[in-house]
Tab-separated table of C-alpha atoms in Angstrom:
chain	number	residue	atom	x	y	z
A	1	UNK	CA	-8.685	-21.963	-46.486
A	2	UNK	CA	-11.834	-24.220	-46.364
A	3	UNK	CA	-13.935	-21.817	-48.400
A	4	UNK	CA	-10.969	-21.868	-50.961
A	5	UNK	CA	-10.844	-25.782	-51.039
A	6	UNK	CA	-15.046	-25.621	-51.279
A	7	UNK	CA	-14.464	-23.155	-54.534
A	8	UNK	CA	-12.182	-25.594	-56.347
A	9	UNK	CA	-14.459	-28.250	-55.614
A	10	UNK	CA	-17.449	-26.749	-56.797
A	11	UNK	CA	-15.373	-25.799	-60.157
A	12	UNK	CA	-14.248	-29.458	-60.245
A	13	UNK	CA	-10.649	-28.366	-60.090
A	14	UNK	CA	-7.902	-29.145	-57.414
A	15	UNK	CA	-5.935	-26.227	-56.090
A	16	UNK	CA	-2.647	-25.422	-57.721
A	17	UNK	CA	0.227	-23.444	-56.591
A	18	UNK	CA	0.670	-19.870	-57.933
A	19	UNK	CA	4.149	-20.898	-59.215
A	20	UNK	CA	2.345	-23.582	-61.667
A	21	UNK	CA	-0.261	-21.674	-63.140
A	22	UNK	CA	0.700	-20.898	-66.818
A	23	UNK	CA	1.091	-17.384	-67.621
A	24	UNK	CA	-2.559	-17.598	-69.564
A	25	UNK	CA	-4.193	-17.404	-66.144
A	26	UNK	CA	-6.313	-20.598	-67.748
A	27	UNK	CA	-6.133	-23.261	-65.087
A	28	UNK	CA	-9.737	-24.335	-65.660
A	29	UNK	CA	-10.569	-27.044	-68.087
A	30	UNK	CA	-13.208	-26.123	-70.618
A	31	UNK	CA	-16.576	-28.076	-70.082
A	32	UNK	CA	-15.960	-28.670	-66.489
A	33	UNK	CA	-19.135	-29.494	-64.583
A	34	UNK	CA	-20.004	-26.797	-62.055
A	35	UNK	CA	-21.239	-28.083	-58.731
A	36	UNK	CA	-24.269	-25.923	-57.396
A	37	UNK	CA	-24.782	-26.117	-53.737
A	38	UNK	CA	-24.973	-23.741	-50.680
A	39	UNK	CA	-23.946	-20.169	-50.641
A	40	UNK	CA	-20.539	-19.968	-49.187
A	41	UNK	CA	-20.421	-16.446	-48.158
A	42	UNK	CA	-23.600	-14.993	-46.853
A	43	UNK	CA	-24.237	-11.210	-46.403
A	44	UNK	CA	-23.097	-9.667	-43.279
A	45	UNK	CA	-25.724	-7.356	-42.054
A	46	UNK	CA	-25.595	-4.686	-39.138
A	47	UNK	CA	-27.754	-5.039	-35.902
A	48	UNK	CA	-30.418	-2.255	-37.672
A	49	UNK	CA	-30.726	-4.308	-41.212
A	50	UNK	CA	-31.640	-7.465	-39.688
A	51	UNK	CA	-34.178	-5.460	-37.583
A	52	UNK	CA	-35.370	-4.031	-40.348
A	53	UNK	CA	-35.706	-7.508	-42.593
A	54	UNK	CA	-37.650	-9.123	-39.304
A	55	UNK	CA	-40.120	-6.056	-39.205
A	56	UNK	CA	-40.716	-6.132	-43.032
A	57	UNK	CA	-41.467	-10.225	-42.622
A	58	UNK	CA	-43.564	-9.318	-39.454
A	59	UNK	CA	-45.503	-6.673	-41.693
A	60	UNK	CA	-45.896	-8.969	-44.620
A	61	UNK	CA	-47.102	-11.793	-42.425
A	62	UNK	CA	-49.671	-9.568	-40.721
A	63	UNK	CA	-50.628	-8.220	-44.536
A	64	UNK	CA	-51.232	-11.742	-45.508
A	65	UNK	CA	-53.227	-12.502	-42.357
A	66	UNK	CA	-55.371	-9.181	-42.981
A	67	UNK	CA	-56.178	-10.297	-46.411
A	68	UNK	CA	-57.178	-13.842	-45.402
A	69	UNK	CA	-59.527	-12.168	-42.921
A	70	UNK	CA	-61.043	-9.873	-45.087
A	71	UNK	CA	-61.530	-12.624	-47.764
A	72	UNK	CA	-63.374	-14.696	-45.003
A	73	UNK	CA	-65.429	-11.962	-43.916
A	74	UNK	CA	-66.397	-11.058	-47.878
A	75	UNK	CA	-67.071	-14.945	-48.349
A	76	UNK	CA	-69.422	-14.909	-45.137
A	77	UNK	CA	-71.124	-11.756	-46.366
A	78	UNK	CA	-71.588	-13.396	-49.884
A	79	UNK	CA	-73.212	-16.525	-48.215
A	80	UNK	CA	-75.472	-14.315	-45.959
A	81	UNK	CA	-76.544	-12.131	-49.155
A	82	UNK	CA	-77.280	-15.245	-51.478
A	83	UNK	CA	-80.501	-16.174	-49.920
A	84	UNK	CA	-81.797	-13.998	-47.181
A	85	UNK	CA	-84.151	-15.412	-44.541
A	86	UNK	CA	-87.854	-15.804	-44.295
A	87	UNK	CA	-88.357	-13.388	-41.874
A	88	UNK	CA	-86.729	-10.548	-43.986
A	89	UNK	CA	-88.472	-7.771	-45.600
A	90	UNK	CA	-88.776	-7.998	-49.113
A	91	UNK	CA	-87.911	-4.542	-49.566
A	92	UNK	CA	-84.201	-5.089	-47.958
A	93	UNK	CA	-83.550	-7.862	-50.253
A	94	UNK	CA	-83.477	-5.224	-53.218
A	95	UNK	CA	-80.335	-3.552	-53.617
A	96	UNK	CA	-81.147	0.109	-54.775
A	97	UNK	CA	-78.440	2.496	-54.328
A	98	UNK	CA	-77.791	6.343	-55.519
A	99	UNK	CA	-76.439	6.636	-58.781
A	100	UNK	CA	-75.252	9.218	-60.976
A	101	UNK	CA	-74.972	9.136	-64.494
A	102	UNK	CA	-71.865	9.829	-65.853
A	103	UNK	CA	-72.890	9.129	-69.569
A	104	UNK	CA	-75.697	8.905	-71.839
A	105	UNK	CA	-76.232	8.210	-75.327
A	106	UNK	CA	-79.517	6.925	-77.672
A	107	UNK	CA	-79.542	3.545	-78.316
A	108	UNK	CA	-78.865	3.164	-81.876
A	109	UNK	CA	-81.347	0.252	-82.507
A	110	UNK	CA	-84.412	1.518	-79.869
A	111	UNK	CA	-85.560	4.834	-80.353
A	112	UNK	CA	-87.212	4.644	-76.844
A	113	UNK	CA	-83.763	3.732	-75.129
A	114	UNK	CA	-81.425	5.606	-73.671
A	115	UNK	CA	-78.060	3.794	-72.592
A	116	UNK	CA	-76.339	5.175	-69.557
A	117	UNK	CA	-73.001	4.905	-67.587
A	118	UNK	CA	-73.767	5.346	-63.901
A	119	UNK	CA	-71.912	5.360	-61.063
A	120	UNK	CA	-73.319	3.722	-58.243
A	121	UNK	CA	-69.996	3.747	-55.815
A	122	UNK	CA	-68.990	0.473	-56.397
A	123	UNK	CA	-65.323	-0.379	-55.620
A	124	UNK	CA	-62.582	-0.080	-58.064
A	125	UNK	CA	-64.620	3.360	-59.233
A	126	UNK	CA	-66.260	1.229	-61.966
A	127	UNK	CA	-69.398	2.253	-63.545
A	128	UNK	CA	-72.572	0.236	-64.944
A	129	UNK	CA	-74.114	0.441	-68.356
A	130	UNK	CA	-78.100	0.309	-68.011
A	131	UNK	CA	-80.625	1.189	-70.664
A	132	UNK	CA	-83.824	2.988	-69.582
A	133	UNK	CA	-86.650	3.491	-71.741
A	134	UNK	CA	-87.115	7.482	-71.240
A	135	UNK	CA	-86.438	8.917	-74.326
A	136	UNK	CA	-90.241	10.024	-74.561
A	137	UNK	CA	-89.873	11.731	-71.620
A	138	UNK	CA	-86.547	13.446	-71.259
A	139	UNK	CA	-83.807	14.697	-73.310
A	140	UNK	CA	-80.007	13.707	-73.255
A	141	UNK	CA	-79.011	17.058	-71.582
A	142	UNK	CA	-81.735	16.258	-69.013
A	143	UNK	CA	-80.169	12.909	-67.966
A	144	UNK	CA	-76.467	14.151	-67.881
A	145	UNK	CA	-74.923	14.166	-64.144
A	146	UNK	CA	-78.239	13.359	-63.124
A	147	UNK	CA	-78.702	11.232	-59.470
A	148	UNK	CA	-80.901	8.576	-59.987
A	149	UNK	CA	-81.742	5.475	-58.225
A	150	UNK	CA	-80.632	2.185	-59.496
A	151	UNK	CA	-81.652	-1.272	-58.494
A	152	UNK	CA	-78.473	-3.008	-58.370
A	153	UNK	CA	-79.112	-6.961	-57.748
A	154	UNK	CA	-80.462	-7.900	-60.868
A	155	UNK	CA	-79.266	-10.259	-63.917
A	156	UNK	CA	-77.691	-8.546	-66.581
A	157	UNK	CA	-80.285	-8.516	-69.423
A	158	UNK	CA	-79.680	-7.979	-73.213
A	159	UNK	CA	-81.467	-4.976	-74.806
A	160	UNK	CA	-81.132	-4.861	-78.450
A	161	UNK	CA	-77.417	-5.797	-78.418
A	162	UNK	CA	-76.681	-3.669	-75.210
A	163	UNK	CA	-76.182	-5.588	-71.846
A	164	UNK	CA	-78.119	-3.709	-69.341
A	165	UNK	CA	-76.498	-4.336	-65.544
A	166	UNK	CA	-79.456	-2.464	-63.267
A	167	UNK	CA	-82.861	-0.699	-63.581
A	168	UNK	CA	-83.153	3.283	-63.070
A	169	UNK	CA	-86.574	3.809	-60.813
A	170	UNK	CA	-88.912	6.199	-62.468
A	171	UNK	CA	-92.505	6.712	-61.429
A	172	UNK	CA	-95.301	6.385	-64.394
A	173	UNK	CA	-98.583	8.134	-64.642
A	174	UNK	CA	-101.930	5.832	-64.774
A	175	UNK	CA	-102.248	6.884	-68.582
A	176	UNK	CA	-98.675	6.591	-69.317
A	177	UNK	CA	-98.535	10.069	-70.607
A	178	UNK	CA	-95.686	11.212	-67.984
A	179	UNK	CA	-92.887	9.502	-66.717
A	180	UNK	CA	-90.489	10.590	-63.786
A	181	UNK	CA	-87.300	9.516	-62.302
A	182	UNK	CA	-87.286	8.955	-58.424
A	183	UNK	CA	-84.683	11.352	-57.442
A	184	UNK	CA	-82.685	11.454	-54.016
A	185	UNK	CA	-81.692	14.484	-52.241
A	186	UNK	CA	-79.149	16.528	-54.319
A	187	UNK	CA	-76.595	15.926	-51.678
A	188	UNK	CA	-77.069	12.087	-51.053
A	189	UNK	CA	-73.880	10.268	-51.333
A	190	UNK	CA	-73.444	8.181	-54.731
A	191	UNK	CA	-73.244	4.442	-53.846
A	192	UNK	CA	-75.203	5.214	-50.386
A	193	UNK	CA	-77.957	2.055	-50.035
A	194	UNK	CA	-81.401	3.777	-49.565
A	195	UNK	CA	-83.694	2.295	-46.870
A	196	UNK	CA	-86.634	2.482	-45.006
A	197	UNK	CA	-86.887	3.143	-41.102
A	198	UNK	CA	-87.458	-0.043	-38.993
A	199	UNK	CA	-86.237	-2.384	-41.993
A	200	UNK	CA	-83.221	-4.425	-41.688
A	201	UNK	CA	-81.473	-6.861	-43.914
A	202	UNK	CA	-78.807	-7.283	-46.620
A	203	UNK	CA	-79.754	-7.573	-50.395
A	204	UNK	CA	-79.950	-10.979	-51.943
A	205	UNK	CA	-77.977	-12.174	-55.134
A	206	UNK	CA	-79.349	-11.556	-58.030
A	207	UNK	CA	-79.768	-15.101	-59.130
A	208	UNK	CA	-82.118	-15.325	-56.174
A	209	UNK	CA	-84.153	-12.225	-57.001
A	210	UNK	CA	-84.493	-13.897	-60.326
A	211	UNK	CA	-85.833	-17.137	-59.014
A	212	UNK	CA	-88.047	-16.033	-56.394
A	213	UNK	CA	-89.032	-13.111	-58.502
A	214	UNK	CA	-88.316	-10.525	-55.590
A	215	UNK	CA	-88.777	-7.473	-57.396
A	216	UNK	CA	-91.798	-8.291	-58.961
A	217	UNK	CA	-93.007	-8.588	-55.432
A	218	UNK	CA	-91.801	-5.485	-54.142
A	219	UNK	CA	-92.898	-3.413	-56.876
A	220	UNK	CA	-96.502	-3.942	-56.214
A	221	UNK	CA	-95.842	-1.779	-53.219
A	222	UNK	CA	-93.738	0.864	-54.604
A	223	UNK	CA	-95.736	3.831	-55.421
A	224	UNK	CA	-95.421	7.480	-54.941
A	225	UNK	CA	-96.814	9.261	-52.039
A	226	UNK	CA	-97.515	12.732	-51.027
A	227	UNK	CA	-95.065	15.559	-52.636
A	228	UNK	CA	-93.969	12.630	-55.202
A	229	UNK	CA	-92.192	10.968	-52.114
A	230	UNK	CA	-91.011	7.553	-53.175
A	231	UNK	CA	-92.730	4.773	-50.954
A	232	UNK	CA	-93.037	1.361	-50.412
A	233	UNK	CA	-96.017	-0.359	-48.640
A	234	UNK	CA	-97.066	3.279	-47.472
A	235	UNK	CA	-93.418	3.682	-45.813
A	236	UNK	CA	-90.896	6.469	-46.989
A	237	UNK	CA	-87.585	5.319	-49.040
A	238	UNK	CA	-85.010	7.665	-48.188
A	239	UNK	CA	-81.216	8.467	-47.938
A	240	UNK	CA	-79.210	9.875	-45.079
A	241	UNK	CA	-79.761	13.164	-46.417
A	242	UNK	CA	-83.611	12.665	-46.693
A	243	UNK	CA	-86.551	11.177	-48.843
A	244	UNK	CA	-86.255	10.122	-52.461
A	245	UNK	CA	-89.057	11.508	-54.572
A	246	UNK	CA	-90.887	11.962	-58.109
A	247	UNK	CA	-90.722	15.852	-59.418
A	248	UNK	CA	-94.866	15.763	-59.180
A	249	UNK	CA	-96.778	12.592	-59.783
A	250	UNK	CA	-98.297	11.268	-56.808
A	251	UNK	CA	-99.992	7.781	-56.413
A	252	UNK	CA	-98.288	6.791	-59.318
A	253	UNK	CA	-96.217	3.114	-59.243
A	254	UNK	CA	-92.640	3.177	-59.503
A	255	UNK	CA	-90.936	0.441	-61.268
């Protein structure tokens, strides 16, 4: 009875006896204001439905908490990455990763440049667009699907209208007559960061790389050693699958 009375109250109409309702059944006054309030009748749920709803609410809360935790971890990692520290080896400030060229074409306005799309294993499966001055030394077919080493924490640079987001490493003969890509082992994992045994540290931001000219400093120690193996200050640059190397150049600077 109380529920019925509240329904009439919401419709702005007093209860009426069935005998008094006209045959047209139009006992509501057009234009009457409807009062919005609390729900009168809630859904009846079983114990199982109630428990399932509570479990869903719990899982949602846990997912939100996990997302917030990851966000804090990412922020902390970015803060650590941004500047590095004074005792950190310079090589470890540079983010060099194994990449694979998925697409390559000639730059339309620069006869020495290739334009490449390179998979460096980044989250979301995206690729980097990078320009490399290798057309005098490689054919397009040589570059397709080739695994290379990519410097990933450099500022994006414009090369005749093409935005290059990184740099592919190569060794160059002293007289400039020969250039060879630095290649990781064939079974190296795409996206793996190369390392030097005994050196640890997180890469710094691209802003700090440019501001402190870190790669300029590091590149002075990059050179191919015996067998074309890439080294920095005489230490071997490697992946978990083995060292990285040029095809034949020895004693050649790497950049």
